[in-house]
Protein backbone atom coordinates (compact mmCIF):
# COMPACT_ATOMS: atom_id res chain seq x y z
CA UNK A 1 0.00 0.00 0.00
CA UNK A 2 1.32 3.46 -0.91
CA UNK A 3 0.88 6.10 1.79
CA UNK A 4 -0.03 9.37 0.12
CA UNK A 5 1.01 11.43 3.12
CA UNK A 6 3.64 9.48 5.10
CA UNK A 7 4.55 12.59 7.05
CA UNK A 8 1.05 12.52 8.56
CA UNK A 9 1.67 9.01 9.86
CA UNK A 10 4.75 10.28 11.65
CA UNK A 11 2.77 13.25 13.01
CA UNK A 12 0.10 10.85 14.29
CA UNK A 13 2.75 8.85 16.17
CA UNK A 14 4.30 12.01 17.64
CA UNK A 15 0.90 13.28 18.80
CA UNK A 16 0.06 9.98 20.44
CA UNK A 17 3.46 9.85 22.12
CA UNK A 18 2.91 13.30 23.60
CA UNK A 19 -0.51 12.32 24.94
CA UNK A 20 0.84 9.04 26.28
CA UNK A 21 3.71 10.79 27.99
CA UNK A 22 1.26 13.14 29.63
CA UNK A 23 -0.62 10.17 31.06
CA UNK A 24 -3.85 10.96 29.19
CA UNK A 25 -4.54 8.00 26.86
CA UNK A 26 -8.14 6.74 26.89
CA UNK A 27 -7.95 3.02 27.59
CA UNK A 28 -10.98 1.05 26.47
CA UNK A 29 -10.02 -2.52 27.47
CA UNK A 30 -7.30 -4.31 29.38
CA UNK A 31 -4.87 -6.87 27.95
CA UNK A 32 -2.66 -9.58 29.40
CA UNK A 33 -0.15 -11.63 27.42
CA UNK A 34 2.22 -14.31 28.71
CA UNK A 35 4.99 -16.46 27.21
CA UNK A 36 7.27 -18.84 29.10
CA UNK A 37 9.66 -21.69 28.47
CA UNK A 38 7.64 -24.02 30.73
CA UNK A 39 3.97 -24.34 31.72
CA UNK A 40 3.21 -21.71 34.35
CA UNK A 41 0.29 -20.89 36.62
CA UNK A 42 -1.07 -17.36 36.06
CA UNK A 43 -3.97 -17.27 38.54
CA UNK A 44 -2.39 -14.65 40.79
CA UNK A 45 -1.84 -12.23 37.91
CA UNK A 46 -5.40 -12.67 36.70
CA UNK A 47 -7.25 -12.83 40.04
CA UNK A 48 -5.29 -12.25 43.25
CA UNK A 49 -2.67 -9.55 42.60
CA UNK A 50 -3.35 -6.05 43.89
CA UNK A 51 -3.80 -4.90 40.29
CA UNK A 52 -4.91 -8.24 38.81
CA UNK A 53 -6.83 -8.28 35.55
CA UNK A 54 -10.04 -9.03 37.48
CA UNK A 55 -9.42 -5.95 39.64
CA UNK A 56 -8.93 -3.86 36.49
CA UNK A 57 -12.26 -5.11 35.15
CA UNK A 58 -13.94 -3.37 38.11
CA UNK A 59 -11.73 -0.27 38.15
CA UNK A 60 -8.43 0.44 36.43
CA UNK A 61 -5.83 3.05 37.38
CA UNK A 62 -7.80 5.71 35.45
CA UNK A 63 -11.01 4.83 37.29
CA UNK A 64 -12.61 3.12 34.26
CA UNK A 65 -14.62 -0.10 34.42
CA UNK A 66 -14.13 -2.90 31.90
CA UNK A 67 -17.24 -4.91 32.58
CA UNK A 68 -18.51 -5.88 29.11
CA UNK A 69 -16.88 -9.30 28.86
CA UNK A 70 -13.79 -11.35 29.54
CA UNK A 71 -11.79 -14.10 27.88
CA UNK A 72 -8.80 -16.31 28.64
CA UNK A 73 -6.98 -18.22 25.87
CA UNK A 74 -4.36 -20.94 26.31
CA UNK A 75 -2.90 -23.61 24.04
CA UNK A 76 -3.57 -27.34 24.09
CA UNK A 77 -1.94 -29.57 21.46
CA UNK A 78 -0.84 -26.45 19.59
CA UNK A 79 -4.40 -25.13 19.22
CA UNK A 80 -6.07 -22.36 21.23
CA UNK A 81 -8.57 -23.13 23.95
CA UNK A 82 -10.70 -20.12 24.93
CA UNK A 83 -13.14 -19.46 27.73
CA UNK A 84 -15.24 -16.30 27.35
CA UNK A 85 -18.27 -14.60 28.83
CA UNK A 86 -20.02 -11.38 27.83
CA UNK A 87 -20.23 -9.94 31.34
CA UNK A 88 -17.86 -8.58 33.94
CA UNK A 89 -14.95 -10.70 35.15
CA UNK A 90 -15.37 -9.36 38.68
CA UNK A 91 -18.93 -10.76 38.72
CA UNK A 92 -17.91 -14.14 37.32
CA UNK A 93 -17.00 -17.20 39.34
CA UNK A 94 -16.26 -18.82 35.99
CA UNK A 95 -13.46 -16.30 35.41
CA UNK A 96 -11.91 -17.32 38.72
CA UNK A 97 -12.18 -21.01 37.81
CA UNK A 98 -10.78 -20.43 34.33
CA UNK A 99 -7.82 -18.48 35.72
CA UNK A 100 -7.16 -21.09 38.40
CA UNK A 101 -7.05 -23.90 35.83
CA UNK A 102 -4.40 -22.33 33.61
CA UNK A 103 -0.93 -23.86 33.47
CA UNK A 104 0.47 -22.91 30.10
CA UNK A 105 3.41 -21.54 28.16
CA UNK A 106 1.24 -19.07 26.23
CA UNK A 107 -1.73 -17.10 27.58
CA UNK A 108 -3.79 -14.17 26.30
CA UNK A 109 -6.46 -12.66 28.54
CA UNK A 110 -8.73 -9.66 28.03
CA UNK A 111 -11.40 -7.66 29.86
CA UNK A 112 -13.61 -5.54 27.63
CA UNK A 113 -15.01 -2.02 27.66
CA UNK A 114 -17.23 -2.09 24.59
CA UNK A 115 -16.91 0.70 22.01
CA UNK A 116 -17.57 -0.95 18.62
CA UNK A 117 -19.96 -3.90 18.84
CA UNK A 118 -22.48 -4.74 21.54
CA UNK A 119 -21.50 -6.75 24.66
CA UNK A 120 -22.21 -10.14 23.09
CA UNK A 121 -20.22 -13.37 23.18
CA UNK A 122 -19.32 -13.13 19.50
CA UNK A 123 -17.78 -9.71 20.18
CA UNK A 124 -15.77 -10.88 23.21
CA UNK A 125 -11.99 -11.23 23.05
CA UNK A 126 -9.75 -13.13 22.56
CA UNK A 127 -10.68 -14.17 19.03
CA UNK A 128 -9.32 -17.35 17.48
CA UNK A 129 -8.90 -18.76 13.97
CA UNK A 130 -7.04 -22.01 13.40
CA UNK A 131 -3.86 -21.83 15.48
CA UNK A 132 -4.11 -18.06 15.97
CA UNK A 133 -5.31 -16.02 18.95
CA UNK A 134 -5.83 -12.26 19.00
CA UNK A 135 -6.91 -9.49 21.39
CA UNK A 136 -7.16 -5.72 20.98
CA UNK A 137 -7.28 -2.70 23.25
CA UNK A 138 -8.44 0.41 21.43
CA UNK A 139 -10.81 1.67 18.77
CA UNK A 140 -10.67 2.48 15.07
CA UNK A 141 -12.48 5.83 14.76
CA UNK A 142 -15.07 6.07 11.99
CA UNK A 143 -14.95 2.30 11.68
CA UNK A 144 -18.13 2.12 9.60
CA UNK A 145 -16.32 4.02 6.84
CA UNK A 146 -13.00 2.20 7.21
CA UNK A 147 -14.64 -1.24 7.34
CA UNK A 148 -15.24 -1.55 3.54
CA UNK A 149 -11.58 -1.11 2.53
CA UNK A 150 -10.57 -3.42 5.37
CA UNK A 151 -12.90 -6.13 4.05
CA UNK A 152 -11.63 -5.59 0.52
CA UNK A 153 -8.06 -6.17 1.73
CA UNK A 154 -8.96 -9.56 3.25
CA UNK A 155 -9.25 -12.94 1.59
CA UNK A 156 -12.73 -14.34 1.02
CA UNK A 157 -12.06 -16.94 3.73
CA UNK A 158 -11.30 -14.32 6.32
CA UNK A 159 -14.20 -12.08 5.36
CA UNK A 160 -16.50 -15.07 5.87
CA UNK A 161 -14.84 -15.98 9.19
CA UNK A 162 -15.84 -12.73 10.92
CA UNK A 163 -18.60 -13.68 13.34
CA UNK A 164 -19.13 -10.43 15.24
CA UNK A 165 -19.28 -6.69 14.63
CA UNK A 166 -16.12 -5.39 16.33
CA UNK A 167 -13.33 -3.46 14.68
CA UNK A 168 -11.02 -5.79 16.62
CA UNK A 169 -12.10 -8.96 14.83
CA UNK A 170 -11.71 -7.19 11.49
CA UNK A 171 -8.13 -6.23 12.43
CA UNK A 172 -7.45 -9.87 13.31
CA UNK A 173 -8.58 -11.18 9.93
CA UNK A 174 -6.84 -8.39 8.07
CA UNK A 175 -3.54 -9.38 9.69
CA UNK A 176 -4.11 -13.08 8.97
CA UNK A 177 -4.93 -12.29 5.33
CA UNK A 178 -1.70 -10.33 5.04
CA UNK A 179 0.28 -13.12 6.70
CA UNK A 180 -1.16 -15.76 4.39
CA UNK A 181 -0.25 -13.64 1.37
CA UNK A 182 3.41 -13.75 2.46
CA UNK A 183 3.78 -16.67 4.91
CA UNK A 184 7.59 -16.60 4.85
CA UNK A 185 7.76 -12.94 5.78
CA UNK A 186 8.61 -12.18 9.44
CA UNK A 187 5.39 -11.85 11.40
CA UNK A 188 6.61 -8.63 13.01
CA UNK A 189 6.89 -7.01 9.56
CA UNK A 190 3.40 -8.18 8.64
CA UNK A 191 1.92 -6.69 11.81
CA UNK A 192 3.80 -3.42 11.30
CA UNK A 193 2.46 -3.14 7.74
CA UNK A 194 -1.04 -3.94 8.98
CA UNK A 195 -0.81 -1.18 11.57
CA UNK A 196 0.48 1.29 8.98
CA UNK A 197 -2.34 0.35 6.63
CA UNK A 198 -4.92 1.03 9.35
CA UNK A 199 -3.22 4.33 10.13
CA UNK A 200 -3.41 5.28 6.45
CA UNK A 201 -7.14 4.54 6.36
CA UNK A 202 -7.59 6.69 9.45
CA UNK A 203 -5.75 9.44 7.60
CA UNK A 204 -8.31 9.18 4.80
CA UNK A 205 -11.18 9.47 7.31
CA UNK A 206 -9.99 12.02 9.91
CA UNK A 207 -11.54 12.06 13.36
CA UNK A 208 -11.03 13.97 16.60
CA UNK A 209 -10.88 10.55 18.29
CA UNK A 210 -7.42 9.05 18.23
CA UNK A 211 -6.67 5.58 16.87
CA UNK A 212 -6.16 3.00 19.60
CA UNK A 213 -4.23 -0.02 18.37
CA UNK A 214 -2.75 -2.19 21.09
CA UNK A 215 -2.94 -5.76 19.80
CA UNK A 216 -1.66 -9.17 20.84
CA UNK A 217 -1.29 -11.90 18.18
CA UNK A 218 0.09 -15.40 18.72
CA UNK A 219 0.05 -18.89 17.26
CA UNK A 220 1.24 -20.33 20.56
CA UNK A 221 4.92 -19.95 19.64
CA UNK A 222 5.30 -16.64 17.85
CA UNK A 223 3.99 -13.68 19.83
CA UNK A 224 3.81 -10.16 18.38
CA UNK A 225 1.93 -6.96 19.10
CA UNK A 226 1.59 -3.22 18.74
CA UNK A 227 1.36 -0.27 21.08
CA UNK A 228 -0.43 2.76 19.68
CA UNK A 229 -2.61 5.15 21.64
CA UNK A 230 -2.98 3.01 24.78
CA UNK A 231 -0.72 2.12 27.71
CA UNK A 232 1.36 -1.06 27.59
CA UNK A 233 4.08 -2.51 29.83
CA UNK A 234 6.21 -5.63 30.02
CA UNK A 235 8.44 -7.51 32.41
CA UNK A 236 11.06 -10.16 31.62
CA UNK A 237 11.58 -12.94 34.15
CA UNK A 238 14.50 -15.31 34.58
CA UNK A 239 14.87 -18.20 37.02
CA UNK A 240 12.55 -19.68 39.63
CA UNK A 241 10.89 -17.00 41.73
CA UNK A 242 8.38 -17.18 44.54
CA UNK A 243 5.18 -15.30 43.74
CA UNK A 244 4.86 -12.05 45.72
CA UNK A 245 1.15 -12.82 46.23
CA UNK A 246 0.96 -16.47 47.26
CA UNK A 247 4.61 -17.05 48.18
CA UNK A 248 5.10 -20.08 45.92
CA UNK A 249 6.63 -20.54 42.46
CA UNK A 250 4.09 -20.94 39.66
CA UNK A 251 6.17 -23.18 37.44
CA UNK A 252 5.95 -26.87 36.60
CA UNK A 253 9.73 -26.92 36.44
CA UNK A 254 11.97 -29.49 34.79
CA UNK A 255 15.24 -29.62 36.77
CA UNK A 256 18.21 -28.49 34.73
CA UNK A 257 16.20 -26.36 32.30
CA UNK A 258 16.60 -22.58 32.53
CA UNK A 259 13.31 -20.79 33.01
CA UNK A 260 12.40 -17.56 31.22
CA UNK A 261 9.11 -15.72 30.83
CA UNK A 262 7.69 -12.44 29.53
CA UNK A 263 4.48 -10.74 30.65
CA UNK A 264 2.85 -7.95 28.63
CA UNK A 265 -0.03 -6.00 30.19
CA UNK A 266 -1.95 -2.75 29.91
CA UNK A 267 -0.94 -1.92 33.48
CA UNK A 268 1.82 -3.30 35.76
CA UNK A 269 0.41 -6.19 37.79
CA UNK A 270 3.14 -6.63 40.39
CA UNK A 271 5.95 -4.78 42.15
CA UNK A 272 8.54 -5.96 39.62
CA UNK A 273 10.51 -3.56 37.43
CA UNK A 274 7.99 -3.19 34.62
CA UNK A 275 9.08 -1.29 31.52
CA UNK A 276 6.86 0.73 29.21
CA UNK A 277 6.70 -0.35 25.59
CA UNK A 278 7.29 2.86 23.60
CA UNK A 279 4.30 4.53 21.98
CA UNK A 280 4.11 3.87 18.25
CA UNK A 281 5.86 0.50 18.42
CA UNK A 282 5.62 -3.04 17.18
CA UNK A 283 7.23 -5.72 19.30
CA UNK A 284 7.80 -9.44 19.50
CA UNK A 285 8.70 -11.90 22.22
CA UNK A 286 11.79 -13.61 20.86
CA UNK A 287 12.55 -17.36 21.22
CA UNK A 288 14.95 -16.53 24.09
CA UNK A 289 12.09 -14.77 25.90
CA UNK A 290 13.15 -11.20 25.39
CA UNK A 291 11.08 -8.27 24.11
CA UNK A 292 12.30 -6.87 20.80
CA UNK A 293 10.79 -3.46 19.90
CA UNK A 294 10.76 -1.56 16.61
CA UNK A 295 9.03 1.62 15.42
CA UNK A 296 5.78 1.28 13.48
CA UNK A 297 6.95 3.90 10.98
CA UNK A 298 10.41 2.35 10.52
CA UNK A 299 11.51 2.16 6.88
CA UNK A 300 11.66 -1.39 5.52
Tab-separated table of C-alpha atoms in Angstrom:
chain	number	residue	atom	x	y	z
A	1	UNK	CA	0.000	0.000	0.000
A	2	UNK	CA	1.325	3.459	-0.908
A	3	UNK	CA	0.883	6.103	1.790
A	4	UNK	CA	-0.034	9.374	0.124
A	5	UNK	CA	1.014	11.433	3.124
A	6	UNK	CA	3.641	9.479	5.095
A	7	UNK	CA	4.546	12.593	7.049
A	8	UNK	CA	1.051	12.524	8.561
A	9	UNK	CA	1.670	9.013	9.863
A	10	UNK	CA	4.750	10.283	11.649
A	11	UNK	CA	2.768	13.249	13.005
A	12	UNK	CA	0.105	10.848	14.287
A	13	UNK	CA	2.751	8.853	16.166
A	14	UNK	CA	4.297	12.009	17.636
A	15	UNK	CA	0.899	13.283	18.798
A	16	UNK	CA	0.064	9.982	20.444
A	17	UNK	CA	3.462	9.854	22.125
A	18	UNK	CA	2.915	13.304	23.600
A	19	UNK	CA	-0.512	12.324	24.942
A	20	UNK	CA	0.837	9.044	26.279
A	21	UNK	CA	3.713	10.787	27.991
A	22	UNK	CA	1.259	13.141	29.627
A	23	UNK	CA	-0.620	10.171	31.060
A	24	UNK	CA	-3.850	10.958	29.195
A	25	UNK	CA	-4.539	7.997	26.864
A	26	UNK	CA	-8.136	6.741	26.892
A	27	UNK	CA	-7.952	3.021	27.590
A	28	UNK	CA	-10.981	1.051	26.466
A	29	UNK	CA	-10.019	-2.516	27.466
A	30	UNK	CA	-7.302	-4.314	29.377
A	31	UNK	CA	-4.870	-6.872	27.949
A	32	UNK	CA	-2.655	-9.583	29.404
A	33	UNK	CA	-0.152	-11.634	27.420
A	34	UNK	CA	2.219	-14.306	28.713
A	35	UNK	CA	4.990	-16.456	27.210
A	36	UNK	CA	7.269	-18.837	29.095
A	37	UNK	CA	9.655	-21.690	28.474
A	38	UNK	CA	7.637	-24.024	30.726
A	39	UNK	CA	3.965	-24.339	31.724
A	40	UNK	CA	3.208	-21.710	34.349
A	41	UNK	CA	0.291	-20.890	36.624
A	42	UNK	CA	-1.075	-17.364	36.055
A	43	UNK	CA	-3.970	-17.273	38.540
A	44	UNK	CA	-2.392	-14.653	40.791
A	45	UNK	CA	-1.838	-12.225	37.906
A	46	UNK	CA	-5.404	-12.670	36.698
A	47	UNK	CA	-7.245	-12.832	40.039
A	48	UNK	CA	-5.287	-12.253	43.247
A	49	UNK	CA	-2.673	-9.552	42.600
A	50	UNK	CA	-3.355	-6.047	43.893
A	51	UNK	CA	-3.805	-4.896	40.292
A	52	UNK	CA	-4.909	-8.236	38.811
A	53	UNK	CA	-6.834	-8.280	35.550
A	54	UNK	CA	-10.040	-9.031	37.479
A	55	UNK	CA	-9.421	-5.954	39.638
A	56	UNK	CA	-8.934	-3.858	36.495
A	57	UNK	CA	-12.261	-5.109	35.154
A	58	UNK	CA	-13.941	-3.371	38.106
A	59	UNK	CA	-11.728	-0.266	38.149
A	60	UNK	CA	-8.428	0.436	36.430
A	61	UNK	CA	-5.831	3.053	37.375
A	62	UNK	CA	-7.796	5.705	35.454
A	63	UNK	CA	-11.007	4.830	37.287
A	64	UNK	CA	-12.605	3.116	34.255
A	65	UNK	CA	-14.622	-0.095	34.420
A	66	UNK	CA	-14.126	-2.905	31.901
A	67	UNK	CA	-17.244	-4.910	32.583
A	68	UNK	CA	-18.511	-5.883	29.108
A	69	UNK	CA	-16.881	-9.298	28.860
A	70	UNK	CA	-13.786	-11.345	29.537
A	71	UNK	CA	-11.792	-14.098	27.882
A	72	UNK	CA	-8.798	-16.314	28.639
A	73	UNK	CA	-6.979	-18.220	25.875
A	74	UNK	CA	-4.355	-20.936	26.311
A	75	UNK	CA	-2.904	-23.607	24.041
A	76	UNK	CA	-3.569	-27.338	24.093
A	77	UNK	CA	-1.935	-29.575	21.460
A	78	UNK	CA	-0.835	-26.447	19.590
A	79	UNK	CA	-4.403	-25.134	19.224
A	80	UNK	CA	-6.066	-22.362	21.233
A	81	UNK	CA	-8.568	-23.131	23.955
A	82	UNK	CA	-10.699	-20.122	24.929
A	83	UNK	CA	-13.144	-19.456	27.729
A	84	UNK	CA	-15.236	-16.296	27.350
A	85	UNK	CA	-18.265	-14.598	28.831
A	86	UNK	CA	-20.019	-11.379	27.827
A	87	UNK	CA	-20.230	-9.940	31.342
A	88	UNK	CA	-17.856	-8.585	33.936
A	89	UNK	CA	-14.948	-10.700	35.147
A	90	UNK	CA	-15.366	-9.359	38.676
A	91	UNK	CA	-18.932	-10.757	38.720
A	92	UNK	CA	-17.907	-14.140	37.320
A	93	UNK	CA	-17.005	-17.204	39.336
A	94	UNK	CA	-16.257	-18.822	35.987
A	95	UNK	CA	-13.462	-16.303	35.410
A	96	UNK	CA	-11.914	-17.319	38.717
A	97	UNK	CA	-12.178	-21.006	37.806
A	98	UNK	CA	-10.775	-20.428	34.326
A	99	UNK	CA	-7.817	-18.483	35.721
A	100	UNK	CA	-7.162	-21.094	38.399
A	101	UNK	CA	-7.049	-23.896	35.830
A	102	UNK	CA	-4.401	-22.330	33.605
A	103	UNK	CA	-0.932	-23.860	33.470
A	104	UNK	CA	0.468	-22.906	30.104
A	105	UNK	CA	3.411	-21.542	28.159
A	106	UNK	CA	1.243	-19.068	26.235
A	107	UNK	CA	-1.730	-17.104	27.583
A	108	UNK	CA	-3.786	-14.171	26.301
A	109	UNK	CA	-6.462	-12.656	28.541
A	110	UNK	CA	-8.735	-9.659	28.026
A	111	UNK	CA	-11.396	-7.657	29.855
A	112	UNK	CA	-13.607	-5.536	27.627
A	113	UNK	CA	-15.009	-2.021	27.660
A	114	UNK	CA	-17.230	-2.086	24.588
A	115	UNK	CA	-16.907	0.696	22.008
A	116	UNK	CA	-17.567	-0.953	18.619
A	117	UNK	CA	-19.959	-3.898	18.839
A	118	UNK	CA	-22.481	-4.740	21.539
A	119	UNK	CA	-21.501	-6.746	24.659
A	120	UNK	CA	-22.209	-10.141	23.086
A	121	UNK	CA	-20.223	-13.368	23.181
A	122	UNK	CA	-19.316	-13.134	19.497
A	123	UNK	CA	-17.776	-9.712	20.185
A	124	UNK	CA	-15.774	-10.883	23.209
A	125	UNK	CA	-11.992	-11.227	23.045
A	126	UNK	CA	-9.746	-13.132	22.565
A	127	UNK	CA	-10.684	-14.173	19.032
A	128	UNK	CA	-9.316	-17.355	17.480
A	129	UNK	CA	-8.900	-18.759	13.972
A	130	UNK	CA	-7.042	-22.009	13.401
A	131	UNK	CA	-3.864	-21.833	15.483
A	132	UNK	CA	-4.111	-18.064	15.967
A	133	UNK	CA	-5.307	-16.021	18.952
A	134	UNK	CA	-5.832	-12.255	19.002
A	135	UNK	CA	-6.915	-9.493	21.394
A	136	UNK	CA	-7.162	-5.722	20.980
A	137	UNK	CA	-7.280	-2.699	23.254
A	138	UNK	CA	-8.437	0.413	21.430
A	139	UNK	CA	-10.806	1.665	18.774
A	140	UNK	CA	-10.670	2.480	15.074
A	141	UNK	CA	-12.476	5.829	14.761
A	142	UNK	CA	-15.074	6.070	11.991
A	143	UNK	CA	-14.954	2.300	11.679
A	144	UNK	CA	-18.133	2.124	9.598
A	145	UNK	CA	-16.316	4.021	6.839
A	146	UNK	CA	-12.997	2.196	7.215
A	147	UNK	CA	-14.636	-1.245	7.343
A	148	UNK	CA	-15.241	-1.545	3.537
A	149	UNK	CA	-11.580	-1.108	2.528
A	150	UNK	CA	-10.572	-3.419	5.375
A	151	UNK	CA	-12.897	-6.128	4.050
A	152	UNK	CA	-11.633	-5.593	0.520
A	153	UNK	CA	-8.062	-6.170	1.728
A	154	UNK	CA	-8.963	-9.560	3.254
A	155	UNK	CA	-9.245	-12.939	1.592
A	156	UNK	CA	-12.731	-14.341	1.018
A	157	UNK	CA	-12.056	-16.941	3.727
A	158	UNK	CA	-11.300	-14.317	6.319
A	159	UNK	CA	-14.203	-12.079	5.363
A	160	UNK	CA	-16.497	-15.069	5.874
A	161	UNK	CA	-14.844	-15.983	9.187
A	162	UNK	CA	-15.841	-12.727	10.923
A	163	UNK	CA	-18.597	-13.678	13.337
A	164	UNK	CA	-19.128	-10.427	15.240
A	165	UNK	CA	-19.284	-6.690	14.629
A	166	UNK	CA	-16.123	-5.390	16.326
A	167	UNK	CA	-13.332	-3.459	14.682
A	168	UNK	CA	-11.023	-5.788	16.620
A	169	UNK	CA	-12.095	-8.962	14.827
A	170	UNK	CA	-11.714	-7.188	11.495
A	171	UNK	CA	-8.135	-6.226	12.430
A	172	UNK	CA	-7.449	-9.866	13.306
A	173	UNK	CA	-8.584	-11.183	9.934
A	174	UNK	CA	-6.838	-8.387	8.067
A	175	UNK	CA	-3.539	-9.380	9.693
A	176	UNK	CA	-4.106	-13.084	8.967
A	177	UNK	CA	-4.931	-12.287	5.333
A	178	UNK	CA	-1.698	-10.330	5.037
A	179	UNK	CA	0.275	-13.119	6.698
A	180	UNK	CA	-1.163	-15.764	4.391
A	181	UNK	CA	-0.250	-13.643	1.368
A	182	UNK	CA	3.413	-13.748	2.463
A	183	UNK	CA	3.780	-16.671	4.907
A	184	UNK	CA	7.593	-16.597	4.852
A	185	UNK	CA	7.760	-12.937	5.784
A	186	UNK	CA	8.606	-12.179	9.436
A	187	UNK	CA	5.393	-11.845	11.395
A	188	UNK	CA	6.610	-8.627	13.008
A	189	UNK	CA	6.891	-7.011	9.565
A	190	UNK	CA	3.403	-8.177	8.635
A	191	UNK	CA	1.916	-6.692	11.805
A	192	UNK	CA	3.795	-3.424	11.298
A	193	UNK	CA	2.459	-3.145	7.739
A	194	UNK	CA	-1.037	-3.939	8.984
A	195	UNK	CA	-0.807	-1.177	11.575
A	196	UNK	CA	0.481	1.287	8.980
A	197	UNK	CA	-2.340	0.353	6.632
A	198	UNK	CA	-4.924	1.025	9.351
A	199	UNK	CA	-3.216	4.326	10.132
A	200	UNK	CA	-3.412	5.281	6.450
A	201	UNK	CA	-7.138	4.536	6.364
A	202	UNK	CA	-7.590	6.689	9.450
A	203	UNK	CA	-5.748	9.439	7.600
A	204	UNK	CA	-8.314	9.182	4.797
A	205	UNK	CA	-11.181	9.468	7.309
A	206	UNK	CA	-9.988	12.019	9.906
A	207	UNK	CA	-11.536	12.062	13.360
A	208	UNK	CA	-11.033	13.967	16.597
A	209	UNK	CA	-10.880	10.546	18.287
A	210	UNK	CA	-7.418	9.048	18.225
A	211	UNK	CA	-6.674	5.584	16.869
A	212	UNK	CA	-6.161	2.996	19.601
A	213	UNK	CA	-4.234	-0.025	18.371
A	214	UNK	CA	-2.752	-2.190	21.093
A	215	UNK	CA	-2.945	-5.764	19.796
A	216	UNK	CA	-1.663	-9.173	20.836
A	217	UNK	CA	-1.290	-11.898	18.179
A	218	UNK	CA	0.091	-15.403	18.719
A	219	UNK	CA	0.054	-18.889	17.261
A	220	UNK	CA	1.245	-20.335	20.564
A	221	UNK	CA	4.924	-19.951	19.643
A	222	UNK	CA	5.301	-16.637	17.852
A	223	UNK	CA	3.994	-13.677	19.834
A	224	UNK	CA	3.810	-10.164	18.378
A	225	UNK	CA	1.927	-6.965	19.096
A	226	UNK	CA	1.591	-3.216	18.740
A	227	UNK	CA	1.362	-0.273	21.084
A	228	UNK	CA	-0.434	2.765	19.681
A	229	UNK	CA	-2.606	5.154	21.643
A	230	UNK	CA	-2.982	3.007	24.780
A	231	UNK	CA	-0.722	2.123	27.708
A	232	UNK	CA	1.360	-1.057	27.590
A	233	UNK	CA	4.083	-2.510	29.830
A	234	UNK	CA	6.214	-5.631	30.018
A	235	UNK	CA	8.439	-7.509	32.412
A	236	UNK	CA	11.059	-10.164	31.623
A	237	UNK	CA	11.580	-12.939	34.151
A	238	UNK	CA	14.500	-15.308	34.581
A	239	UNK	CA	14.866	-18.199	37.019
A	240	UNK	CA	12.552	-19.677	39.628
A	241	UNK	CA	10.890	-16.996	41.731
A	242	UNK	CA	8.380	-17.182	44.543
A	243	UNK	CA	5.181	-15.295	43.740
A	244	UNK	CA	4.862	-12.050	45.719
A	245	UNK	CA	1.150	-12.816	46.228
A	246	UNK	CA	0.959	-16.468	47.263
A	247	UNK	CA	4.615	-17.047	48.184
A	248	UNK	CA	5.098	-20.076	45.923
A	249	UNK	CA	6.628	-20.536	42.457
A	250	UNK	CA	4.086	-20.937	39.664
A	251	UNK	CA	6.172	-23.175	37.443
A	252	UNK	CA	5.952	-26.871	36.603
A	253	UNK	CA	9.729	-26.920	36.444
A	254	UNK	CA	11.968	-29.492	34.794
A	255	UNK	CA	15.244	-29.622	36.775
A	256	UNK	CA	18.214	-28.491	34.730
A	257	UNK	CA	16.198	-26.363	32.303
A	258	UNK	CA	16.599	-22.579	32.529
A	259	UNK	CA	13.311	-20.789	33.008
A	260	UNK	CA	12.400	-17.556	31.225
A	261	UNK	CA	9.107	-15.719	30.834
A	262	UNK	CA	7.687	-12.442	29.531
A	263	UNK	CA	4.480	-10.737	30.647
A	264	UNK	CA	2.845	-7.950	28.634
A	265	UNK	CA	-0.031	-6.003	30.192
A	266	UNK	CA	-1.954	-2.754	29.912
A	267	UNK	CA	-0.942	-1.918	33.481
A	268	UNK	CA	1.816	-3.295	35.761
A	269	UNK	CA	0.409	-6.185	37.793
A	270	UNK	CA	3.145	-6.632	40.393
A	271	UNK	CA	5.954	-4.778	42.152
A	272	UNK	CA	8.545	-5.955	39.622
A	273	UNK	CA	10.511	-3.557	37.431
A	274	UNK	CA	7.995	-3.188	34.615
A	275	UNK	CA	9.079	-1.289	31.517
A	276	UNK	CA	6.858	0.732	29.209
A	277	UNK	CA	6.701	-0.346	25.587
A	278	UNK	CA	7.292	2.860	23.601
A	279	UNK	CA	4.303	4.532	21.980
A	280	UNK	CA	4.114	3.869	18.246
A	281	UNK	CA	5.861	0.500	18.417
A	282	UNK	CA	5.616	-3.036	17.178
A	283	UNK	CA	7.230	-5.723	19.297
A	284	UNK	CA	7.801	-9.438	19.496
A	285	UNK	CA	8.700	-11.904	22.215
A	286	UNK	CA	11.794	-13.614	20.862
A	287	UNK	CA	12.545	-17.360	21.223
A	288	UNK	CA	14.947	-16.535	24.086
A	289	UNK	CA	12.086	-14.766	25.905
A	290	UNK	CA	13.154	-11.197	25.392
A	291	UNK	CA	11.075	-8.269	24.112
A	292	UNK	CA	12.300	-6.866	20.804
A	293	UNK	CA	10.793	-3.464	19.896
A	294	UNK	CA	10.760	-1.561	16.606
A	295	UNK	CA	9.025	1.617	15.417
A	296	UNK	CA	5.784	1.276	13.477
A	297	UNK	CA	6.953	3.899	10.976
A	298	UNK	CA	10.410	2.348	10.517
A	299	UNK	CA	11.512	2.162	6.885
A	300	UNK	CA	11.657	-1.390	5.523
